[in-house]
Short mmCIF file of C-alpha atoms and ligand atoms in Angstrom, two decimals:
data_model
loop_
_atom_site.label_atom_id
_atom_site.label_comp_id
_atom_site.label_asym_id
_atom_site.label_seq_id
_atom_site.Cartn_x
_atom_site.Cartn_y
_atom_site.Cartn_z
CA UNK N 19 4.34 2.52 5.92
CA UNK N 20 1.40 3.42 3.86
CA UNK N 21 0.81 0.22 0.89
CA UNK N 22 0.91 0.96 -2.69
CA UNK N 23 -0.35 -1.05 -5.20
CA UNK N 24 -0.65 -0.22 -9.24
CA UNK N 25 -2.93 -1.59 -10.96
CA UNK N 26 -2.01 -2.95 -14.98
CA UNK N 27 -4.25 -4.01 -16.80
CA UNK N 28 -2.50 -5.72 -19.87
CA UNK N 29 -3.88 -7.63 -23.11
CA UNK N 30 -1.15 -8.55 -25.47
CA UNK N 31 1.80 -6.35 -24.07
CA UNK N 32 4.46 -8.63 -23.50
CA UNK N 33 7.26 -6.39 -25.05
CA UNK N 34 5.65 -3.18 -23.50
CA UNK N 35 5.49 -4.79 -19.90
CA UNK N 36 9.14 -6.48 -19.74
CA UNK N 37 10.87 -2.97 -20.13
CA UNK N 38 7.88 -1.15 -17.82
CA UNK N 39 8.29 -3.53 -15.18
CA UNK N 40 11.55 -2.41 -14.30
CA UNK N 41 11.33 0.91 -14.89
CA UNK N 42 8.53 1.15 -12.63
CA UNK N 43 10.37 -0.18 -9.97
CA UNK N 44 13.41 2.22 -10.35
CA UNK N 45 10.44 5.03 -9.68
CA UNK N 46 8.84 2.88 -6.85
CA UNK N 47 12.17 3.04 -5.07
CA UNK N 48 11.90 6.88 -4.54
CA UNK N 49 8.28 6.80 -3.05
CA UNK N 50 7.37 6.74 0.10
CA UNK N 51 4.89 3.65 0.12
CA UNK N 52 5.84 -0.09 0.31
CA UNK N 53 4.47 -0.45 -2.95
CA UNK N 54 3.11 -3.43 -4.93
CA UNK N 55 2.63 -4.25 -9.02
CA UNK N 56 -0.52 -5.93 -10.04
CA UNK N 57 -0.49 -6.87 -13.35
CA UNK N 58 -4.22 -7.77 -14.18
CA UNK N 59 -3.98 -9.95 -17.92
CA UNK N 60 -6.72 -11.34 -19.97
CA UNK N 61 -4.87 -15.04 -20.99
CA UNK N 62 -3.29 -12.49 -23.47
CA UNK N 63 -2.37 -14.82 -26.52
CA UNK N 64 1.13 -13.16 -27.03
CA UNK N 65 2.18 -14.89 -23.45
CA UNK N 66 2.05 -11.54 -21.72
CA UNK N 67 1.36 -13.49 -18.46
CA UNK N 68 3.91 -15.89 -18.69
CA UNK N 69 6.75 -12.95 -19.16
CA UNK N 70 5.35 -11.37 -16.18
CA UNK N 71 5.35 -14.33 -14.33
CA UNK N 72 9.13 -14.81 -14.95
CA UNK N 73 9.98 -10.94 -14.14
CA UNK N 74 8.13 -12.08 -10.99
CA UNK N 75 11.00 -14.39 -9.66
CA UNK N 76 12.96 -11.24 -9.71
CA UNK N 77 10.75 -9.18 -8.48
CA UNK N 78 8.39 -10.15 -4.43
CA UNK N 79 6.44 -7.42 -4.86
CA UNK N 80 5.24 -8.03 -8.69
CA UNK N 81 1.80 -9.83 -8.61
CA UNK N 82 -0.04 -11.12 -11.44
CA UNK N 83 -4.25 -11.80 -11.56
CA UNK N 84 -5.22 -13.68 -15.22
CA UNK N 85 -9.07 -14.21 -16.05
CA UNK N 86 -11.14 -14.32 -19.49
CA UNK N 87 -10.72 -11.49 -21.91
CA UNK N 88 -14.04 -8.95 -20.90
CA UNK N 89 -13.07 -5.60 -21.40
CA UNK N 90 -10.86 -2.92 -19.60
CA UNK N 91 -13.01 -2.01 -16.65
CA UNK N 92 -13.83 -5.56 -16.23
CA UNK N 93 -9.93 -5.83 -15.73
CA UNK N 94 -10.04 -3.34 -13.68
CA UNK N 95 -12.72 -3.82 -11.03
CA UNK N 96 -11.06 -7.27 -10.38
CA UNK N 97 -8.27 -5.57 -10.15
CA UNK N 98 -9.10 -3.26 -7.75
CA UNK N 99 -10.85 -5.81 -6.16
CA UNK N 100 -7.80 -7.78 -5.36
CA UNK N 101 -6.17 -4.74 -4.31
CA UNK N 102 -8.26 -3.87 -1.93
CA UNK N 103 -9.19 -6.88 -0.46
CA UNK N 104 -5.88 -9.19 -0.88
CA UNK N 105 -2.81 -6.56 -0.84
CA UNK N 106 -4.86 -4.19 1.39
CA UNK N 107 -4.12 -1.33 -0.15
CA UNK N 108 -4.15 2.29 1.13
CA UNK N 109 -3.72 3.28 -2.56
CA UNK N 110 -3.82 2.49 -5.51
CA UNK N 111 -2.72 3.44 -9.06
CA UNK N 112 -4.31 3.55 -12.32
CA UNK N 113 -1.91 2.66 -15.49
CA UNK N 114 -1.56 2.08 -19.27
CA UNK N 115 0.97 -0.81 -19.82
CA UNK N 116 2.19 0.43 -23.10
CA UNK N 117 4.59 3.52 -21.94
CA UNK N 118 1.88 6.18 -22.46
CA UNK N 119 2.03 6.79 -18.98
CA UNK N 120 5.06 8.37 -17.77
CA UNK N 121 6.98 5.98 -14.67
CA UNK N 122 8.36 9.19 -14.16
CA UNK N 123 5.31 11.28 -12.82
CA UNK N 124 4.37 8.59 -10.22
CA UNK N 125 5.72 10.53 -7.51
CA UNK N 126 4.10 13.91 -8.31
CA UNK N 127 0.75 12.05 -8.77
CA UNK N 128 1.40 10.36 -5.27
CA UNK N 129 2.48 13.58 -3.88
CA UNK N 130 -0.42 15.35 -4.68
CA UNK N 131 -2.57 12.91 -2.37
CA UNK N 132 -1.25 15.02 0.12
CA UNK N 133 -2.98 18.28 -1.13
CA UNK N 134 -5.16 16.80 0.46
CA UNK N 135 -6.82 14.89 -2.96
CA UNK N 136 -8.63 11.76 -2.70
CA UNK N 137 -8.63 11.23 -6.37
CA UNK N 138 -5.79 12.62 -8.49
CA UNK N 139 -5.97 12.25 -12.37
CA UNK N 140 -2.71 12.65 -14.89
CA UNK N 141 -4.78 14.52 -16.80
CA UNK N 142 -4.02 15.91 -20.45
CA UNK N 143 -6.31 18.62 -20.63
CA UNK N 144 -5.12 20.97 -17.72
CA UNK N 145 -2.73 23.70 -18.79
CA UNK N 146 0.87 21.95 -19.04
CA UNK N 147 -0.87 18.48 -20.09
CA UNK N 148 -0.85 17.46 -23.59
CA UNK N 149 -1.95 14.63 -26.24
CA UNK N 150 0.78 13.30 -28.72
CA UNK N 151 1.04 15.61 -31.68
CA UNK N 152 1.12 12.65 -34.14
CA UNK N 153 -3.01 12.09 -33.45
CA UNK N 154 -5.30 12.12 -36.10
CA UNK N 155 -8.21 14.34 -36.13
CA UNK N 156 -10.39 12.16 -35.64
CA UNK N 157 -8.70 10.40 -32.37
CA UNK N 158 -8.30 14.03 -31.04
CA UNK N 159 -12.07 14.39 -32.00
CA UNK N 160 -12.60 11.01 -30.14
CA UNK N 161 -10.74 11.63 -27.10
CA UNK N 162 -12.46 15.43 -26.91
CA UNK N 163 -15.99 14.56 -27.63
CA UNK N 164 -15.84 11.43 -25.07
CA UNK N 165 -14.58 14.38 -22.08
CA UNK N 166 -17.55 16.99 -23.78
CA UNK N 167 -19.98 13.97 -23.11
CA UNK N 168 -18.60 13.03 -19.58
CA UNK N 169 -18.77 16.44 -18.23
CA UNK N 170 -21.73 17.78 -20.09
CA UNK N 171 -24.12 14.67 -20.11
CA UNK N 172 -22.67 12.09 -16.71
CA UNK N 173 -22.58 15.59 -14.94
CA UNK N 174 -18.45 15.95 -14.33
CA UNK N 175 -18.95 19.26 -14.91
CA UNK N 176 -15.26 20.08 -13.27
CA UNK N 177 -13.11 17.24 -14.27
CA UNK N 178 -11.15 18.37 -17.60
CA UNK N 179 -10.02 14.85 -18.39
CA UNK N 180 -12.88 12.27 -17.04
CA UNK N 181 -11.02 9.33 -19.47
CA UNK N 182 -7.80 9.29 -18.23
CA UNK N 183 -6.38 6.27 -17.61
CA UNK N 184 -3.31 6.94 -15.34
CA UNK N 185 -4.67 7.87 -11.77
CA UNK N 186 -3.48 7.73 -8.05
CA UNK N 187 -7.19 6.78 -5.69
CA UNK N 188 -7.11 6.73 -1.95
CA UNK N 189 -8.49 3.37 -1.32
CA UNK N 190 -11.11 4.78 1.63
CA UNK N 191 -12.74 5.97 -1.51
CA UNK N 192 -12.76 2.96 -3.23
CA UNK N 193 -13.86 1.20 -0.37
CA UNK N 194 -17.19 2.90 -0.39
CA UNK N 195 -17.75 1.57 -3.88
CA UNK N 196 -20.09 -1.24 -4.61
CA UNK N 197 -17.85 -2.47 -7.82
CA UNK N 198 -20.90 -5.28 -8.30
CA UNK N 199 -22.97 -1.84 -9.43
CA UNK N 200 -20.75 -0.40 -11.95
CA UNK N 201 -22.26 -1.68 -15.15
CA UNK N 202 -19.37 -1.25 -16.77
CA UNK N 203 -16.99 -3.48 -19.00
CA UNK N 204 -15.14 -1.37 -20.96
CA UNK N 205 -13.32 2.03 -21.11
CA UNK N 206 -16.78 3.94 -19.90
CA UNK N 207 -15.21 2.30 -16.45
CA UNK N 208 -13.40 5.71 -16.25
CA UNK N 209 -15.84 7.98 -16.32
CA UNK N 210 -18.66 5.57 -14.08
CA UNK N 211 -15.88 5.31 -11.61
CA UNK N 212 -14.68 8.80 -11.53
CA UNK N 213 -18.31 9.64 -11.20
CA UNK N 214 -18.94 7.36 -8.35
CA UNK N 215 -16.28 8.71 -6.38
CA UNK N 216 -17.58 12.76 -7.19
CA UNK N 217 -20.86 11.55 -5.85
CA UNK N 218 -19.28 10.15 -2.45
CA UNK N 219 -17.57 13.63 -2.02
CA UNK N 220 -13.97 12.78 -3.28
CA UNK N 221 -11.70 15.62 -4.31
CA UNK N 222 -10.27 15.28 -7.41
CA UNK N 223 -7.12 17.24 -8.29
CA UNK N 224 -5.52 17.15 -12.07
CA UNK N 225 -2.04 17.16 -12.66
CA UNK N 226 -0.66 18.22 -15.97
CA UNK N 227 0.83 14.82 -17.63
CA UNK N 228 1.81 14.58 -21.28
CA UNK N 229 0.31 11.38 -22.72
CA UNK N 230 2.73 9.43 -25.34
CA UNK N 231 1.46 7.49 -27.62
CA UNK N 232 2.60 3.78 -27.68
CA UNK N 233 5.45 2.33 -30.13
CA UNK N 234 4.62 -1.47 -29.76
CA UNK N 235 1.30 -3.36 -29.85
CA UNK N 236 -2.13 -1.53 -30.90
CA UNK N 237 -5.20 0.24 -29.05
CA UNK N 238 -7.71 -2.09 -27.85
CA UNK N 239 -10.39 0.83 -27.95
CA UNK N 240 -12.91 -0.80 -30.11
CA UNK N 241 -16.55 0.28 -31.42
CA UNK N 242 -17.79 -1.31 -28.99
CA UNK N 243 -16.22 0.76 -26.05
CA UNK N 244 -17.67 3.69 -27.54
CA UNK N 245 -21.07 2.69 -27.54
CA UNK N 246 -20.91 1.81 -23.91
CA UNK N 247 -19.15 5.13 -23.02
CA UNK N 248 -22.31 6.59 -24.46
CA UNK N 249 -24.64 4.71 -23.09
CA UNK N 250 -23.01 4.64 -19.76
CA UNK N 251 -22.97 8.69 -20.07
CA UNK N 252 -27.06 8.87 -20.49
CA UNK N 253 -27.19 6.19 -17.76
CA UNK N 254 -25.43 8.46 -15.02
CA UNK N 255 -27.33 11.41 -16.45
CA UNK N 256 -30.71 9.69 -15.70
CA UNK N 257 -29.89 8.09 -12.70
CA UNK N 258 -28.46 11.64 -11.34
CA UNK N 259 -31.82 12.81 -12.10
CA UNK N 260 -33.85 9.34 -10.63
CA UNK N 261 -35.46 11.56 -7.15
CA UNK N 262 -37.01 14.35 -10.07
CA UNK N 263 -38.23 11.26 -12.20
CA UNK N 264 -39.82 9.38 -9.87
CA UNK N 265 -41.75 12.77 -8.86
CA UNK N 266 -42.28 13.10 -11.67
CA UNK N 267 -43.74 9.30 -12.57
CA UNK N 268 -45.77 9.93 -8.89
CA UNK N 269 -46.74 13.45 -9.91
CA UNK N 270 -48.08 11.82 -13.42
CA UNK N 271 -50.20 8.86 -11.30
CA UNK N 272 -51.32 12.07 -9.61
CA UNK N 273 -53.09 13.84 -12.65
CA UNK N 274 -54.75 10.72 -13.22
CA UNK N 275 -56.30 10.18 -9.63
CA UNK N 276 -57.09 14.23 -9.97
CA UNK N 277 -58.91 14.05 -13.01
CA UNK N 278 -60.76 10.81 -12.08
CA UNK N 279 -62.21 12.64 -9.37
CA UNK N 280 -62.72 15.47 -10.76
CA UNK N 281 -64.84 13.85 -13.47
CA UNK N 282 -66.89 11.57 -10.90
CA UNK N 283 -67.68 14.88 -9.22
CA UNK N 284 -68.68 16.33 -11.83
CA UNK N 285 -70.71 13.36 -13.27
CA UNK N 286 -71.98 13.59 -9.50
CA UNK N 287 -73.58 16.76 -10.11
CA UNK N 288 -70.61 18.77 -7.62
CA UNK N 289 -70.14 22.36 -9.43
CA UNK N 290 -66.88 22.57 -10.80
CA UNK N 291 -65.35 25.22 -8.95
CA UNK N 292 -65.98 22.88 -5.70
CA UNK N 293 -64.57 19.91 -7.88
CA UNK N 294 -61.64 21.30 -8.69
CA UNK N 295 -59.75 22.10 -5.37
CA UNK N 296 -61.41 18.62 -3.77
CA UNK N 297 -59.47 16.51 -6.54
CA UNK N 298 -56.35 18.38 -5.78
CA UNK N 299 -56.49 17.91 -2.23
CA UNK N 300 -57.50 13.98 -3.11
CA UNK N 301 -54.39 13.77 -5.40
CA UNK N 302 -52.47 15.55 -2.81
CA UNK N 303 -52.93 12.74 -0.71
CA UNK N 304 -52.18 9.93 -3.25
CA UNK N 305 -49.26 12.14 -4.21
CA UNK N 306 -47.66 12.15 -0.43
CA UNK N 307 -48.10 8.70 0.42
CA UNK N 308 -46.16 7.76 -2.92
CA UNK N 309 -43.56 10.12 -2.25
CA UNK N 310 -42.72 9.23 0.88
CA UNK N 311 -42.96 5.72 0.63
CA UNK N 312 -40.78 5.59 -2.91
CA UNK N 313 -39.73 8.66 -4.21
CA UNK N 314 -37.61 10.19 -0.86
CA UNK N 315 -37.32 6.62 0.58
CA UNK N 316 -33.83 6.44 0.74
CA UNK N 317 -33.25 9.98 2.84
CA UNK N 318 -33.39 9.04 6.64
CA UNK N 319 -37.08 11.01 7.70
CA UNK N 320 -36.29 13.13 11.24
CA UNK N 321 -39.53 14.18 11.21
CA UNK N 322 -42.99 12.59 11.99
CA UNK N 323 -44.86 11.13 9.30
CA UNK N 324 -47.59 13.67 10.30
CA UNK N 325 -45.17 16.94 9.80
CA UNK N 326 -44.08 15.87 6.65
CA UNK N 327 -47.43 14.92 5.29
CA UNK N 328 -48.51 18.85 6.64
CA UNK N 329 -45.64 20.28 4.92
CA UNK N 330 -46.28 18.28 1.58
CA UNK N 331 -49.90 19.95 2.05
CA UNK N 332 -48.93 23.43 2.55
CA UNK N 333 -46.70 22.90 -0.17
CA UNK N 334 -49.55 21.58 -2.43
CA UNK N 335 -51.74 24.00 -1.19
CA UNK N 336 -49.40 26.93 -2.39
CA UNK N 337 -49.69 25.02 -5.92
CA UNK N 338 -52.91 24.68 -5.53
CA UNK N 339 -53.62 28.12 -5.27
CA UNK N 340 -51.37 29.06 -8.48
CA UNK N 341 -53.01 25.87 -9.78
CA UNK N 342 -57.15 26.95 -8.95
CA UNK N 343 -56.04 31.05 -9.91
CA UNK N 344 -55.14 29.23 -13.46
CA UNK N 345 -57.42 27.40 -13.92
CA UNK N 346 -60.20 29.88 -13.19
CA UNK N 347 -58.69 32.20 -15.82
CA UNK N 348 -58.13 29.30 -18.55
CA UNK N 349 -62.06 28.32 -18.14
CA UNK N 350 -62.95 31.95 -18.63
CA UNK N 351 -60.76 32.87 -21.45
CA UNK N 352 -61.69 29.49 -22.88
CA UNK N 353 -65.17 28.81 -22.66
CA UNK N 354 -65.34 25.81 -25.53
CA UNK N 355 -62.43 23.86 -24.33
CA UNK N 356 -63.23 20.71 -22.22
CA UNK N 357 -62.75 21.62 -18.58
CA UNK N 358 -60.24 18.97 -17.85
CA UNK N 359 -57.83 20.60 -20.28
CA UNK N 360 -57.80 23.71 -18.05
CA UNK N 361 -56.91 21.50 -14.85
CA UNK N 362 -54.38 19.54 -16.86
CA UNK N 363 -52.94 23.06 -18.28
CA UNK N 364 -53.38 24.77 -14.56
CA UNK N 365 -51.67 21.68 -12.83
CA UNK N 366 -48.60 21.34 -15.34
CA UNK N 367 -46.44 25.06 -14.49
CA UNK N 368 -46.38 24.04 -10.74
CA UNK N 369 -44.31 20.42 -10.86
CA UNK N 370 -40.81 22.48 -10.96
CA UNK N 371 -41.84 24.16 -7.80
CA UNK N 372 -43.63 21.59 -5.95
CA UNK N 373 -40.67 19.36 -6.57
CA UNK N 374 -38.18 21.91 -5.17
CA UNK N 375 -40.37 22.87 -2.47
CA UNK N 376 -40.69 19.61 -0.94
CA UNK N 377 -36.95 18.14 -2.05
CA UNK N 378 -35.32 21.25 -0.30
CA UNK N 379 -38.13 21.12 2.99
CA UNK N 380 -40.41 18.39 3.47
CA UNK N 381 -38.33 15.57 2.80
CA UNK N 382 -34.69 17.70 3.76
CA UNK N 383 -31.73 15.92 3.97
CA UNK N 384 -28.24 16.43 3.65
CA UNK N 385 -25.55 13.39 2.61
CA UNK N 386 -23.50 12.77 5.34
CA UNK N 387 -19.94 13.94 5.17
CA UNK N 388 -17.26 11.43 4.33
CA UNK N 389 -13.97 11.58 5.32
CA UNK N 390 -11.50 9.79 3.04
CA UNK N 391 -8.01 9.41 5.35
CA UNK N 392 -5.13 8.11 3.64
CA UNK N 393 -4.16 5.26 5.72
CA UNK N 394 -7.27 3.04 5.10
CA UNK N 395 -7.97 0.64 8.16
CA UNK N 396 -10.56 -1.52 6.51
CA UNK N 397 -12.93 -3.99 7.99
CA UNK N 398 -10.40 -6.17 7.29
CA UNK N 399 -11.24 -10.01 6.18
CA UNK N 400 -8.97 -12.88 7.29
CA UNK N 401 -7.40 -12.91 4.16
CA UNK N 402 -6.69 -9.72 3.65
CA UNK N 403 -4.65 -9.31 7.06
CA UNK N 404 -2.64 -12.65 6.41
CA UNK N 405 -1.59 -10.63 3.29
CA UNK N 406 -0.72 -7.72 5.31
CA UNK N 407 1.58 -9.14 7.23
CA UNK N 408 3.10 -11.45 4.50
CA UNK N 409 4.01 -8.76 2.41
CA UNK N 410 4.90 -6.00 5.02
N1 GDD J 513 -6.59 -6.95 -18.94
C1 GDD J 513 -7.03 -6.15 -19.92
N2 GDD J 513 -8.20 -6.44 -20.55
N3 GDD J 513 -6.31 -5.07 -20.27
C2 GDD J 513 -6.74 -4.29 -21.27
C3 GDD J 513 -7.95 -4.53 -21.95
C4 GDD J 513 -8.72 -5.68 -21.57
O1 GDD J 513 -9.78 -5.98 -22.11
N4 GDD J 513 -8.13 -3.54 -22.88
C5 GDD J 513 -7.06 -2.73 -22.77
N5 GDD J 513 -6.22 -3.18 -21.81
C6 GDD J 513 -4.96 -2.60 -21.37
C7 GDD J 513 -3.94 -2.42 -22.47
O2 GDD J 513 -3.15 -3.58 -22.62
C8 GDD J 513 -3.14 -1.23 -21.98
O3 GDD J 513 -2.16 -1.61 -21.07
C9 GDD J 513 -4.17 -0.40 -21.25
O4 GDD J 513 -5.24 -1.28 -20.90
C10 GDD J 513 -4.71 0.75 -22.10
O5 GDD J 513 -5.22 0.19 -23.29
P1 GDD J 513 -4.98 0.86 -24.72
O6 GDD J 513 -5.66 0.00 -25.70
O7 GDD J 513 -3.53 1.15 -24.91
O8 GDD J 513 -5.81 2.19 -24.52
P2 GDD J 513 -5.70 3.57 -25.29
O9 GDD J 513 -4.26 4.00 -25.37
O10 GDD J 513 -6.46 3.47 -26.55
O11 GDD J 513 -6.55 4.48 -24.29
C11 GDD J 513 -5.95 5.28 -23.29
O12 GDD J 513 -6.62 6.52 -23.28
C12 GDD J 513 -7.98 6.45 -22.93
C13 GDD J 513 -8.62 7.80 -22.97
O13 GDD J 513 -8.36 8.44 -24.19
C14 GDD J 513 -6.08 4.66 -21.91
O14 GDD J 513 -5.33 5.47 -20.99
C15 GDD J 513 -7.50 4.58 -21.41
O15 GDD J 513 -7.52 4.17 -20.03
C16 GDD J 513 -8.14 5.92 -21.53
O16 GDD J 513 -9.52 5.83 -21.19
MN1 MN J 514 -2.53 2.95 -25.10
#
């Protein structure tokens, strides 16, 4: 039987966890998974942890991790972490603690694993899905902007509720997931997560869910959470962009090297229509071996080092034939101007289609396919399969 485990992360819910605990379990009966509770608490001051552990001599498969107070996705990725590792999961569950989430649409969120969906999100923003009526405007206006700013700026173009917090994630997925790299402590674990998983090829399906707000206890959504959420969003934006940067960083090194040899040519007495095209094809040069050895590193090279540097030439010949054509025109329409301005001008335009040229042909390379199957066999540690058999 395939292993459940849901994750709670829990600061300061005692009353809120003593009646979910058993209501989740009444749920957990009607699932097809031998599932597991793992209640991750921050040495919440209210004695959270000691009410779960008492429900736990009730309960064999109610688990409880404790550690320092860090944040939400700190909570989290440990427990996750333990999931993985220690219950050996094949999936696991994302949950509030404080009744927002509904026990009751466990099994459609489990169900819909079966789509096939490697990531499914109770998400309020689908048609059918809805926030509590008794927000503010200015948590609506929170809770909107933070999905506008996950989807428009990390890039989750698709995903119509990247923060949700109640989520049901095939652990094959998670497994590919270096939680050490997620600089995350907060709620912004949502959306790096979510994003991580989009990048390995998961498919994500939304269910409507209606999100309640809580009767007991308080938010722990603090400033602070929001600034990381932001920050985390740019973060993800500029790292999805890191291959075009560091063209761009090489192409930049590149104008330098051009226009130093273009000036020593010309302080060398070369004519500058001669100097011209030989500090392109210099820069060219400097260009390629940069590229190659940082930019594209990490995309496995079929090809011979010798192809790919002819390809990254014919390439950079094209350009520099749009490159020379401008340049000849600038220096005759503008006669005064310094000629370096003209190659500077001239060699600017042709970045955009250098870059695709070589990204989608020299340096080609397509991500390998992952499959995500639903009974995860990991590369299981000694630990792990002790617990395996101890708790199935
Ligand atoms: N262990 C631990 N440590 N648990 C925490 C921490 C922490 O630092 N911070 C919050 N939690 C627990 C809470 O006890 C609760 O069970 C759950 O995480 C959600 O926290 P809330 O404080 O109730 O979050 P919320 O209702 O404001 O936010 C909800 O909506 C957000 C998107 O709008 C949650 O579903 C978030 O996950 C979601 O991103
Ligand atoms: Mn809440």
């Amino acid at each position: 039987m395939l292993k459940l485990v849901i994750v709670l992360p829990t600061y300061n819910e005692r009353e809120n966890i003593q009646a979910l605990i058993p209501v989740l379990q009444e749920q957990l009966r009607v699932v097809p998974y031998q599932a597991h509770i793992l209640v991750v608490d921050d040495n919440s001051p209210d004695g959270t942890g000691a009410a779960v552990q008492s429900l736990m001599r009730s309960y064999v498969n109610l688990h409880l991790i404790t550690g320092e107070k860090r944040g939400l996705g700190a909570a989290y990725i440990r427990g996750m972490q333990h999931a993985l590792s220690v219950l050996a999961a094949d999936v696991v569950v994302e949950m509030d603690s404080d009744f927002s989430h509904d026990p009751a649409d466990l099994p459609r969120l489990l169900k819909a694993l079966e789509l096939p969906a490697d990531f499914v999100i109770g998400s309020r923003y689908v048609p059918g899905g809805s926030i509590p009526s008794s927000w503010s405007w200015q948590r609506r206006a929170n809770s909107r902007v933070g999905n506008l700013v996950a989807r428009y700026v990390a890039g989750l173009y698709d995903v119509r509720d990247c923060t949700a917090g109640f989520r049901a994630i095939r652990s094959s997925v998670l497994r590919q997931i270096d939680f050490s790299t997620l600089r995350v402590k907060g709620y912004a674990f949502q959306i790096a997560l979510l994003h991580r998983a989009v990048g390995l090829g998961a498919r994500v399906a939304e269910l409507p869910v209606h999100f309640v707000d809580r009767k007991l206890g308080e938010s722990k959504l603090g400033i602070s959470d929001i600034v990381e959420f932001l920050v985390n969003a740019w973060w993800i934006r500029l790292w999805s962009a890191r291959t075009f940067i560091k063209f761009c960083i090489v192409g930049a090194t590149g104008v330098g090297i051009n226009l130093a040899a273009f000036s020593a040519l010309l302080a060398w007495g070369v004519n500058s229509y001669l100097a011209s095209p030989v500090a392109v094809e210099v820069s060219i040069l400097w260009n390629f071996m940069l590229n190659n050895a940082w930019t594209f590193r990490y995309r496995p090279k079929a090809e011979h080092i010798g192809i790919r540097g002819l390809k990254f030439n014919m390439v950079s010949l094209a350009s520099l034939a749009v490159t020379f054509g401008t340049f000849v025109i600038l220096s005759k329409l503008f006669p005064d101007l310094p000629l370096q301005i003209d190659q500077l001008a001239a060699i600017l335009p042709t970045t955009a289609m250098n870059y695709f040229l070589n990204s989608y042909w020299t340096f080609k390379w397509h991500p390998p396919a992952r499959e995500f199957p639903l009974v995860d066999t990991p590369g299981a540690t000694a630990e792990a399969v002790r617990n395996r058999s101890t708790l199935s």
